């Protein structure tokens, strides 16, 4: 199980660390509260802040660190059953963890879906728009194309539930860079 702390040595901030965390440094996006940047209702009102942040976090801007390669070493030695990651940075993929060994619990930039017609797109199809500070639009219906990142208010990916049998069969579980806790007050008072 991996969380944001896995990628902080790669230069990606975690979410809640005082002063250095992502939520403490979102003033530049002119959002009403930090979590709004990952809320569906706010995204549909104003997708620009999310795509501005996505440009910074987009895979390819950062490199895996030793811990990502440790997971790859476990794979190479035949000792890795699966990596469950809360990260959306894609660094596990870059380190060489294949898709069948990876469960991206909070989604991925590797694929995207039109918010209107629900067509699926490879992540690279809209990367150029994000890098050019444009909001990606579906070429079929002109709806907004949203990376398959799990926002507040969305279900976890189906793949997350496909492999729950991994846990009782594992000999050892590494928990790296996450407390495995959800901040209970995050959505209090907000829909």
PDB file of N, CA and C in Angstrom, residues 70-156:
ATOM      1  N   UNK A  70      12.524  -0.037  -5.368  1.00  0.00           N
ATOM      2  CA  UNK A  70      12.454  -1.162  -4.430  1.00  0.00           C
ATOM      3  C   UNK A  70      11.249  -2.034  -4.780  1.00  0.00           C
ATOM      4  N   UNK A  71      10.109  -1.403  -5.048  1.00  0.00           N
ATOM      5  CA  UNK A  71       8.916  -2.155  -5.451  1.00  0.00           C
ATOM      6  C   UNK A  71       9.181  -2.909  -6.748  1.00  0.00           C
ATOM      7  N   UNK A  72       9.901  -2.279  -7.654  1.00  0.00           N
ATOM      8  CA  UNK A  72      10.260  -2.944  -8.917  1.00  0.00           C
ATOM      9  C   UNK A  72      11.185  -4.136  -8.649  1.00  0.00           C
ATOM     10  N   UNK A  73      12.097  -3.995  -7.715  1.00  0.00           N
ATOM     11  CA  UNK A  73      12.993  -5.096  -7.352  1.00  0.00           C
ATOM     12  C   UNK A  73      12.188  -6.279  -6.808  1.00  0.00           C
ATOM     13  N   UNK A  74      11.196  -5.988  -5.963  1.00  0.00           N
ATOM     14  CA  UNK A  74      10.328  -7.064  -5.468  1.00  0.00           C
ATOM     15  C   UNK A  74       9.640  -7.778  -6.636  1.00  0.00           C
ATOM     16  N   UNK A  75       9.191  -7.023  -7.619  1.00  0.00           N
ATOM     17  CA  UNK A  75       8.584  -7.601  -8.821  1.00  0.00           C
ATOM     18  C   UNK A  75       9.593  -8.494  -9.546  1.00  0.00           C
ATOM     19  N   UNK A  76      10.777  -7.963  -9.784  1.00  0.00           N
ATOM     20  CA  UNK A  76      11.811  -8.706 -10.511  1.00  0.00           C
ATOM     21  C   UNK A  76      12.209 -10.002  -9.800  1.00  0.00           C
ATOM     22  N   UNK A  77      12.117 -10.010  -8.477  1.00  0.00           N
ATOM     23  CA  UNK A  77      12.460 -11.197  -7.686  1.00  0.00           C
ATOM     24  C   UNK A  77      11.276 -12.148  -7.527  1.00  0.00           C
ATOM     25  N   UNK A  78      10.127 -11.789  -8.123  1.00  0.00           N
ATOM     26  CA  UNK A  78       8.948 -12.645  -8.029  1.00  0.00           C
ATOM     27  C   UNK A  78       8.260 -12.572  -6.675  1.00  0.00           C
ATOM     28  N   UNK A  79       8.490 -11.499  -5.929  1.00  0.00           N
ATOM     29  CA  UNK A  79       7.956 -11.368  -4.579  1.00  0.00           C
ATOM     30  C   UNK A  79       6.796 -10.383  -4.473  1.00  0.00           C
ATOM     31  N   UNK A  80       6.455  -9.731  -5.556  1.00  0.00           N
ATOM     32  CA  UNK A  80       5.417  -8.712  -5.515  1.00  0.00           C
ATOM     33  C   UNK A  80       4.099  -9.273  -6.028  1.00  0.00           C
ATOM     34  N   UNK A  81       3.115  -9.296  -5.159  1.00  0.00           N
ATOM     35  CA  UNK A  81       1.781  -9.715  -5.575  1.00  0.00           C
ATOM     36  C   UNK A  81       1.099  -8.553  -6.289  1.00  0.00           C
ATOM     37  N   UNK A  82       1.089  -7.379  -5.653  1.00  0.00           N
ATOM     38  CA  UNK A  82       0.432  -6.222  -6.251  1.00  0.00           C
ATOM     39  C   UNK A  82       0.816  -4.972  -5.473  1.00  0.00           C
ATOM     40  N   UNK A  83       0.812  -3.830  -6.154  1.00  0.00           N
ATOM     41  CA  UNK A  83       0.994  -2.529  -5.521  1.00  0.00           C
ATOM     42  C   UNK A  83      -0.349  -1.812  -5.557  1.00  0.00           C
ATOM     43  N   UNK A  84      -0.848  -1.464  -4.382  1.00  0.00           N
ATOM     44  CA  UNK A  84      -2.031  -0.625  -4.259  1.00  0.00           C
ATOM     45  C   UNK A  84      -1.515   0.776  -3.961  1.00  0.00           C
ATOM     46  N   UNK A  85      -1.814   1.716  -4.822  1.00  0.00           N
ATOM     47  CA  UNK A  85      -1.322   3.069  -4.606  1.00  0.00           C
ATOM     48  C   UNK A  85      -2.453   4.074  -4.567  1.00  0.00           C
ATOM     49  N   UNK A  86      -2.297   5.038  -3.680  1.00  0.00           N
ATOM     50  CA  UNK A  86      -3.225   6.156  -3.604  1.00  0.00           C
ATOM     51  C   UNK A  86      -2.740   7.291  -4.506  1.00  0.00           C
ATOM     52  N   UNK A  87      -1.563   7.143  -5.071  1.00  0.00           N
ATOM     53  CA  UNK A  87      -0.943   8.212  -5.848  1.00  0.00           C
ATOM     54  C   UNK A  87      -1.489   8.273  -7.266  1.00  0.00           C
ATOM     55  N   UNK A  88      -1.537   9.485  -7.795  1.00  0.00           N
ATOM     56  CA  UNK A  88      -1.979   9.692  -9.175  1.00  0.00           C
ATOM     57  C   UNK A  88      -0.817  10.100 -10.061  1.00  0.00           C
ATOM     58  N   UNK A  89       0.391  10.082  -9.511  1.00  0.00           N
ATOM     59  CA  UNK A  89       1.549  10.587 -10.247  1.00  0.00           C
ATOM     60  C   UNK A  89       2.104   9.627 -11.286  1.00  0.00           C
ATOM     61  N   UNK A  90       1.711   8.364 -11.252  1.00  0.00           N
ATOM     62  CA  UNK A  90       2.154   7.401 -12.254  1.00  0.00           C
ATOM     63  C   UNK A  90       3.586   6.930 -12.100  1.00  0.00           C
ATOM     64  N   UNK A  91       4.240   7.260 -10.993  1.00  0.00           N
ATOM     65  CA  UNK A  91       5.651   6.906 -10.844  1.00  0.00           C
ATOM     66  C   UNK A  91       5.868   5.400 -10.689  1.00  0.00           C
ATOM     67  N   UNK A  92       4.876   4.688 -10.195  1.00  0.00           N
ATOM     68  CA  UNK A  92       5.012   3.224 -10.130  1.00  0.00           C
ATOM     69  C   UNK A  92       5.103   2.660 -11.546  1.00  0.00           C
ATOM     70  N   UNK A  93       4.292   3.178 -12.452  1.00  0.00           N
ATOM     71  CA  UNK A  93       4.346   2.746 -13.862  1.00  0.00           C
ATOM     72  C   UNK A  93       5.703   3.071 -14.478  1.00  0.00           C
ATOM     73  N   UNK A  94       6.183   4.288 -14.219  1.00  0.00           N
ATOM     74  CA  UNK A  94       7.468   4.710 -14.770  1.00  0.00           C
ATOM     75  C   UNK A  94       8.590   3.821 -14.242  1.00  0.00           C
ATOM     76  N   UNK A  95       8.483   3.384 -13.001  1.00  0.00           N
ATOM     77  CA  UNK A  95       9.503   2.512 -12.407  1.00  0.00           C
ATOM     78  C   UNK A  95       9.444   1.090 -12.972  1.00  0.00           C
ATOM     79  N   UNK A  96       8.399   0.789 -13.736  1.00  0.00           N
ATOM     80  CA  UNK A  96       8.323  -0.516 -14.382  1.00  0.00           C
ATOM     81  C   UNK A  96       7.329  -1.489 -13.779  1.00  0.00           C
ATOM     82  N   UNK A  97       6.448  -1.016 -12.919  1.00  0.00           N
ATOM     83  CA  UNK A  97       5.414  -1.897 -12.379  1.00  0.00           C
ATOM     84  C   UNK A  97       4.333  -2.024 -13.467  1.00  0.00           C
ATOM     85  N   UNK A  98       4.098  -3.224 -13.976  1.00  0.00           N
ATOM     86  CA  UNK A  98       3.104  -3.382 -15.054  1.00  0.00           C
ATOM     87  C   UNK A  98       1.676  -3.213 -14.536  1.00  0.00           C
ATOM     88  N   UNK A  99       0.784  -2.861 -15.431  1.00  0.00           N
ATOM     89  CA  UNK A  99      -0.605  -2.567 -15.083  1.00  0.00           C
ATOM     90  C   UNK A  99      -1.275  -3.708 -14.325  1.00  0.00           C
ATOM     91  N   UNK A 100      -0.950  -4.971 -14.662  1.00  0.00           N
ATOM     92  CA  UNK A 100      -1.609  -6.093 -13.979  1.00  0.00           C
ATOM     93  C   UNK A 100      -1.144  -6.252 -12.534  1.00  0.00           C
ATOM     94  N   UNK A 101      -0.068  -5.602 -12.160  1.00  0.00           N
ATOM     95  CA  UNK A 101       0.441  -5.650 -10.785  1.00  0.00           C
ATOM     96  C   UNK A 101       0.134  -4.367 -10.014  1.00  0.00           C
ATOM     97  N   UNK A 102      -0.659  -3.496 -10.627  1.00  0.00           N
ATOM     98  CA  UNK A 102      -0.886  -2.175 -10.073  1.00  0.00           C
ATOM     99  C   UNK A 102      -2.379  -1.912  -9.900  1.00  0.00           C
ATOM    100  N   UNK A 103      -2.751  -1.439  -8.714  1.00  0.00           N
ATOM    101  CA  UNK A 103      -4.113  -0.983  -8.465  1.00  0.00           C
ATOM    102  C   UNK A 103      -3.997   0.487  -8.058  1.00  0.00           C
ATOM    103  N   UNK A 104      -4.442   1.361  -8.943  1.00  0.00           N
ATOM    104  CA  UNK A 104      -4.372   2.801  -8.701  1.00  0.00           C
ATOM    105  C   UNK A 104      -5.700   3.225  -8.061  1.00  0.00           C
ATOM    106  N   UNK A 105      -5.724   3.163  -6.733  1.00  0.00           N
ATOM    107  CA  UNK A 105      -6.962   3.350  -5.977  1.00  0.00           C
ATOM    108  C   UNK A 105      -7.593   4.717  -6.181  1.00  0.00           C
ATOM    109  N   UNK A 106      -6.780   5.725  -6.429  1.00  0.00           N
ATOM    110  CA  UNK A 106      -7.319   7.068  -6.640  1.00  0.00           C
ATOM    111  C   UNK A 106      -7.280   7.468  -8.106  1.00  0.00           C
ATOM    112  N   UNK A 107      -7.124   6.480  -8.966  1.00  0.00           N
ATOM    113  CA  UNK A 107      -7.193   6.743 -10.395  1.00  0.00           C
ATOM    114  C   UNK A 107      -5.844   7.046 -11.016  1.00  0.00           C
ATOM    115  N   UNK A 108      -5.910   7.540 -12.266  1.00  0.00           N
ATOM    116  CA  UNK A 108      -4.709   7.680 -13.065  1.00  0.00           C
ATOM    117  C   UNK A 108      -4.874   8.734 -14.149  1.00  0.00           C
ATOM    118  N   UNK A 109      -3.750   9.290 -14.570  1.00  0.00           N
ATOM    119  CA  UNK A 109      -3.712  10.164 -15.742  1.00  0.00           C
ATOM    120  C   UNK A 109      -3.569   9.338 -17.024  1.00  0.00           C
ATOM    121  N   UNK A 110      -3.365   8.034 -16.898  1.00  0.00           N
ATOM    122  CA  UNK A 110      -3.111   7.184 -18.068  1.00  0.00           C
ATOM    123  C   UNK A 110      -4.335   7.035 -18.959  1.00  0.00           C
ATOM    124  N   UNK A 111      -5.499   7.349 -18.422  1.00  0.00           N
ATOM    125  CA  UNK A 111      -6.726   7.295 -19.213  1.00  0.00           C
ATOM    126  C   UNK A 111      -7.624   8.453 -18.790  1.00  0.00           C
ATOM    127  N   UNK A 112      -8.620   8.723 -19.615  1.00  0.00           N
ATOM    128  CA  UNK A 112      -9.536   9.834 -19.340  1.00  0.00           C
ATOM    129  C   UNK A 112     -10.897   9.499 -19.911  1.00  0.00           C
ATOM    130  N   UNK A 113     -11.903  10.228 -19.439  1.00  0.00           N
ATOM    131  CA  UNK A 113     -13.270   9.990 -19.870  1.00  0.00           C
ATOM    132  C   UNK A 113     -13.958  11.328 -20.102  1.00  0.00           C
ATOM    133  N   UNK A 114     -14.719  11.405 -21.173  1.00  0.00           N
ATOM    134  CA  UNK A 114     -15.523  12.595 -21.428  1.00  0.00           C
ATOM    135  C   UNK A 114     -16.618  12.658 -20.368  1.00  0.00           C
ATOM    136  N   UNK A 115     -16.796  13.821 -19.770  1.00  0.00           N
ATOM    137  CA  UNK A 115     -17.782  13.973 -18.704  1.00  0.00           C
ATOM    138  C   UNK A 115     -19.211  14.013 -19.245  1.00  0.00           C
ATOM    139  N   UNK A 116     -19.377  14.113 -20.564  1.00  0.00           N
ATOM    140  CA  UNK A 116     -20.714  14.173 -21.150  1.00  0.00           C
ATOM    141  C   UNK A 116     -21.080  12.855 -21.828  1.00  0.00           C
ATOM    142  N   UNK A 117     -20.325  12.475 -22.859  1.00  0.00           N
ATOM    143  CA  UNK A 117     -20.701  11.271 -23.623  1.00  0.00           C
ATOM    144  C   UNK A 117     -20.058   9.994 -23.086  1.00  0.00           C
ATOM    145  N   UNK A 118     -19.146  10.133 -22.098  1.00  0.00           N
ATOM    146  CA  UNK A 118     -18.503   9.008 -21.412  1.00  0.00           C
ATOM    147  C   UNK A 118     -17.543   8.212 -22.297  1.00  0.00           C
ATOM    148  N   UNK A 119     -17.105   8.758 -23.427  1.00  0.00           N
ATOM    149  CA  UNK A 119     -16.100   8.086 -24.253  1.00  0.00           C
ATOM    150  C   UNK A 119     -14.779   8.062 -23.487  1.00  0.00           C
ATOM    151  N   UNK A 120     -14.043   6.979 -23.671  1.00  0.00           N
ATOM    152  CA  UNK A 120     -12.736   6.839 -23.026  1.00  0.00           C
ATOM    153  C   UNK A 120     -11.637   7.263 -23.988  1.00  0.00           C
ATOM    154  N   UNK A 121     -10.582   7.818 -23.416  1.00  0.00           N
ATOM    155  CA  UNK A 121      -9.434   8.270 -24.195  1.00  0.00           C
ATOM    156  C   UNK A 121      -8.151   7.891 -23.473  1.00  0.00           C
ATOM    157  N   UNK A 122      -7.089   7.579 -24.225  1.00  0.00           N
ATOM    158  CA  UNK A 122      -5.777   7.420 -23.584  1.00  0.00           C
ATOM    159  C   UNK A 122      -5.325   8.781 -23.032  1.00  0.00           C
ATOM    160  N   UNK A 123      -4.620   8.749 -21.937  1.00  0.00           N
ATOM    161  CA  UNK A 123      -4.161   9.986 -21.314  1.00  0.00           C
ATOM    162  C   UNK A 123      -3.339  10.861 -22.228  1.00  0.00           C
ATOM    163  N   UNK A 124      -2.569  10.261 -23.093  1.00  0.00           N
ATOM    164  CA  UNK A 124      -1.725  11.046 -23.994  1.00  0.00           C
ATOM    165  C   UNK A 124      -2.540  11.858 -24.997  1.00  0.00           C
ATOM    166  N   UNK A 125      -3.801  11.470 -25.230  1.00  0.00           N
ATOM    167  CA  UNK A 125      -4.637  12.203 -26.180  1.00  0.00           C
ATOM    168  C   UNK A 125      -4.938  13.622 -25.733  1.00  0.00           C
ATOM    169  N   UNK A 126      -4.891  13.883 -24.433  1.00  0.00           N
ATOM    170  CA  UNK A 126      -5.210  15.229 -23.962  1.00  0.00           C
ATOM    171  C   UNK A 126      -4.051  15.916 -23.257  1.00  0.00           C
ATOM    172  N   UNK A 127      -2.905  15.254 -23.188  1.00  0.00           N
ATOM    173  CA  UNK A 127      -1.728  15.829 -22.521  1.00  0.00           C
ATOM    174  C   UNK A 127      -1.339  17.167 -23.134  1.00  0.00           C
ATOM    175  N   UNK A 128      -1.338  17.272 -24.453  1.00  0.00           N
ATOM    176  CA  UNK A 128      -0.933  18.510 -25.119  1.00  0.00           C
ATOM    177  C   UNK A 128      -1.834  19.675 -24.711  1.00  0.00           C
ATOM    178  N   UNK A 129      -3.132  19.421 -24.607  1.00  0.00           N
ATOM    179  CA  UNK A 129      -4.054  20.477 -24.169  1.00  0.00           C
ATOM    180  C   UNK A 129      -3.717  20.939 -22.757  1.00  0.00           C
ATOM    181  N   UNK A 130      -3.492  19.996 -21.852  1.00  0.00           N
ATOM    182  CA  UNK A 130      -3.173  20.345 -20.464  1.00  0.00           C
ATOM    183  C   UNK A 130      -1.887  21.171 -20.421  1.00  0.00           C
ATOM    184  N   UNK A 131      -0.880  20.752 -21.153  1.00  0.00           N
ATOM    185  CA  UNK A 131       0.401  21.463 -21.150  1.00  0.00           C
ATOM    186  C   UNK A 131       0.289  22.844 -21.795  1.00  0.00           C
ATOM    187  N   UNK A 132      -0.682  23.023 -22.678  1.00  0.00           N
ATOM    188  CA  UNK A 132      -0.907  24.320 -23.334  1.00  0.00           C
ATOM    189  C   UNK A 132      -1.920  25.172 -22.571  1.00  0.00           C
ATOM    190  N   UNK A 133      -2.224  24.787 -21.327  1.00  0.00           N
ATOM    191  CA  UNK A 133      -3.175  25.514 -20.477  1.00  0.00           C
ATOM    192  C   UNK A 133      -4.576  25.581 -21.078  1.00  0.00           C
ATOM    193  N   UNK A 134      -4.941  24.523 -21.796  1.00  0.00           N
ATOM    194  CA  UNK A 134      -6.287  24.422 -22.351  1.00  0.00           C
ATOM    195  C   UNK A 134      -7.061  23.360 -21.586  1.00  0.00           C
ATOM    196  N   UNK A 135      -8.360  23.527 -21.517  1.00  0.00           N
ATOM    197  CA  UNK A 135      -9.218  22.510 -20.909  1.00  0.00           C
ATOM    198  C   UNK A 135      -9.554  21.509 -22.009  1.00  0.00           C
ATOM    199  N   UNK A 136      -9.162  20.240 -21.834  1.00  0.00           N
ATOM    200  CA  UNK A 136      -9.390  19.244 -22.896  1.00  0.00           C
ATOM    201  C   UNK A 136     -10.880  19.038 -23.174  1.00  0.00           C
ATOM    202  N   UNK A 137     -11.220  19.032 -24.454  1.00  0.00           N
ATOM    203  CA  UNK A 137     -12.611  18.829 -24.839  1.00  0.00           C
ATOM    204  C   UNK A 137     -12.728  17.633 -25.770  1.00  0.00           C
ATOM    205  N   UNK A 138     -13.815  16.922 -25.620  1.00  0.00           N
ATOM    206  CA  UNK A 138     -14.109  15.744 -26.432  1.00  0.00           C
ATOM    207  C   UNK A 138     -14.303  16.170 -27.887  1.00  0.00           C
ATOM    208  N   UNK A 139     -13.617  15.533 -28.809  1.00  0.00           N
ATOM    209  CA  UNK A 139     -13.788  15.883 -30.221  1.00  0.00           C
ATOM    210  C   UNK A 139     -15.149  15.462 -30.783  1.00  0.00           C
ATOM    211  N   UNK A 140     -15.874  14.625 -30.050  1.00  0.00           N
ATOM    212  CA  UNK A 140     -17.169  14.141 -30.518  1.00  0.00           C
ATOM    213  C   UNK A 140     -18.303  15.045 -30.032  1.00  0.00           C
ATOM    214  N   UNK A 141     -18.324  15.355 -28.716  1.00  0.00           N
ATOM    215  CA  UNK A 141     -19.462  16.097 -28.163  1.00  0.00           C
ATOM    216  C   UNK A 141     -19.075  17.436 -27.540  1.00  0.00           C
ATOM    217  N   UNK A 142     -17.790  17.760 -27.489  1.00  0.00           N
ATOM    218  CA  UNK A 142     -17.201  18.966 -26.884  1.00  0.00           C
ATOM    219  C   UNK A 142     -17.318  19.022 -25.360  1.00  0.00           C
ATOM    220  N   UNK A 143     -17.678  17.892 -24.715  1.00  0.00           N
ATOM    221  CA  UNK A 143     -17.665  17.833 -23.258  1.00  0.00           C
ATOM    222  C   UNK A 143     -16.238  17.898 -22.736  1.00  0.00           C
ATOM    223  N   UNK A 144     -16.092  18.160 -21.465  1.00  0.00           N
ATOM    224  CA  UNK A 144     -14.758  18.208 -20.846  1.00  0.00           C
ATOM    225  C   UNK A 144     -14.243  16.788 -20.678  1.00  0.00           C
ATOM    226  N   UNK A 145     -13.000  16.568 -21.074  1.00  0.00           N
ATOM    227  CA  UNK A 145     -12.342  15.277 -20.860  1.00  0.00           C
ATOM    228  C   UNK A 145     -11.613  15.366 -19.521  1.00  0.00           C
ATOM    229  N   UNK A 146     -11.991  14.500 -18.598  1.00  0.00           N
ATOM    230  CA  UNK A 146     -11.405  14.486 -17.252  1.00  0.00           C
ATOM    231  C   UNK A 146     -10.521  13.256 -17.102  1.00  0.00           C
ATOM    232  N   UNK A 147      -9.287  13.445 -16.640  1.00  0.00           N
ATOM    233  CA  UNK A 147      -8.459  12.265 -16.354  1.00  0.00           C
ATOM    234  C   UNK A 147      -9.205  11.341 -15.403  1.00  0.00           C
ATOM    235  N   UNK A 148      -8.933  10.073 -15.477  1.00  0.00           N
ATOM    236  CA  UNK A 148      -9.617   9.101 -14.625  1.00  0.00           C
ATOM    237  C   UNK A 148      -9.044   9.110 -13.214  1.00  0.00           C
ATOM    238  N   UNK A 149      -8.971  10.313 -12.643  1.00  0.00           N
ATOM    239  CA  UNK A 149      -8.562  10.555 -11.267  1.00  0.00           C
ATOM    240  C   UNK A 149      -9.836  10.511 -10.424  1.00  0.00           C
ATOM    241  N   UNK A 150      -9.789   9.874  -9.278  1.00  0.00           N
ATOM    242  CA  UNK A 150     -10.956   9.804  -8.405  1.00  0.00           C
ATOM    243  C   UNK A 150     -11.071  11.118  -7.631  1.00  0.00           C
ATOM    244  N   UNK A 151     -12.158  11.821  -7.865  1.00  0.00           N
ATOM    245  CA  UNK A 151     -12.451  13.058  -7.152  1.00  0.00           C
ATOM    246  C   UNK A 151     -13.330  12.721  -5.951  1.00  0.00           C
ATOM    247  N   UNK A 152     -13.384  13.669  -4.995  1.00  0.00           N
ATOM    248  CA  UNK A 152     -14.343  13.522  -3.903  1.00  0.00           C
ATOM    249  C   UNK A 152     -15.718  13.437  -4.547  1.00  0.00           C
ATOM    250  N   UNK A 153     -16.511  12.486  -4.106  1.00  0.00           N
ATOM    251  CA  UNK A 153     -17.838  12.307  -4.681  1.00  0.00           C
ATOM    252  C   UNK A 153     -17.888  11.229  -5.743  1.00  0.00           C
ATOM    253  N   UNK A 154     -16.748  10.615  -6.069  1.00  0.00           N
ATOM    254  CA  UNK A 154     -16.710   9.533  -7.056  1.00  0.00           C
ATOM    255  C   UNK A 154     -16.353   8.221  -6.372  1.00  0.00           C
ATOM    256  N   UNK A 155     -16.772   7.143  -6.977  1.00  0.00           N
ATOM    257  CA  UNK A 155     -16.449   5.804  -6.488  1.00  0.00           C
ATOM    258  C   UNK A 155     -14.992   5.459  -6.818  1.00  0.00           C
ATOM    259  N   UNK A 156     -14.420   4.578  -6.017  1.00  0.00           N
ATOM    260  CA  UNK A 156     -13.096   4.045  -6.349  1.00  0.00           C
ATOM    261  C   UNK A 156     -13.206   3.243  -7.640  1.00  0.00           C
TER     262      UNK A 156
END
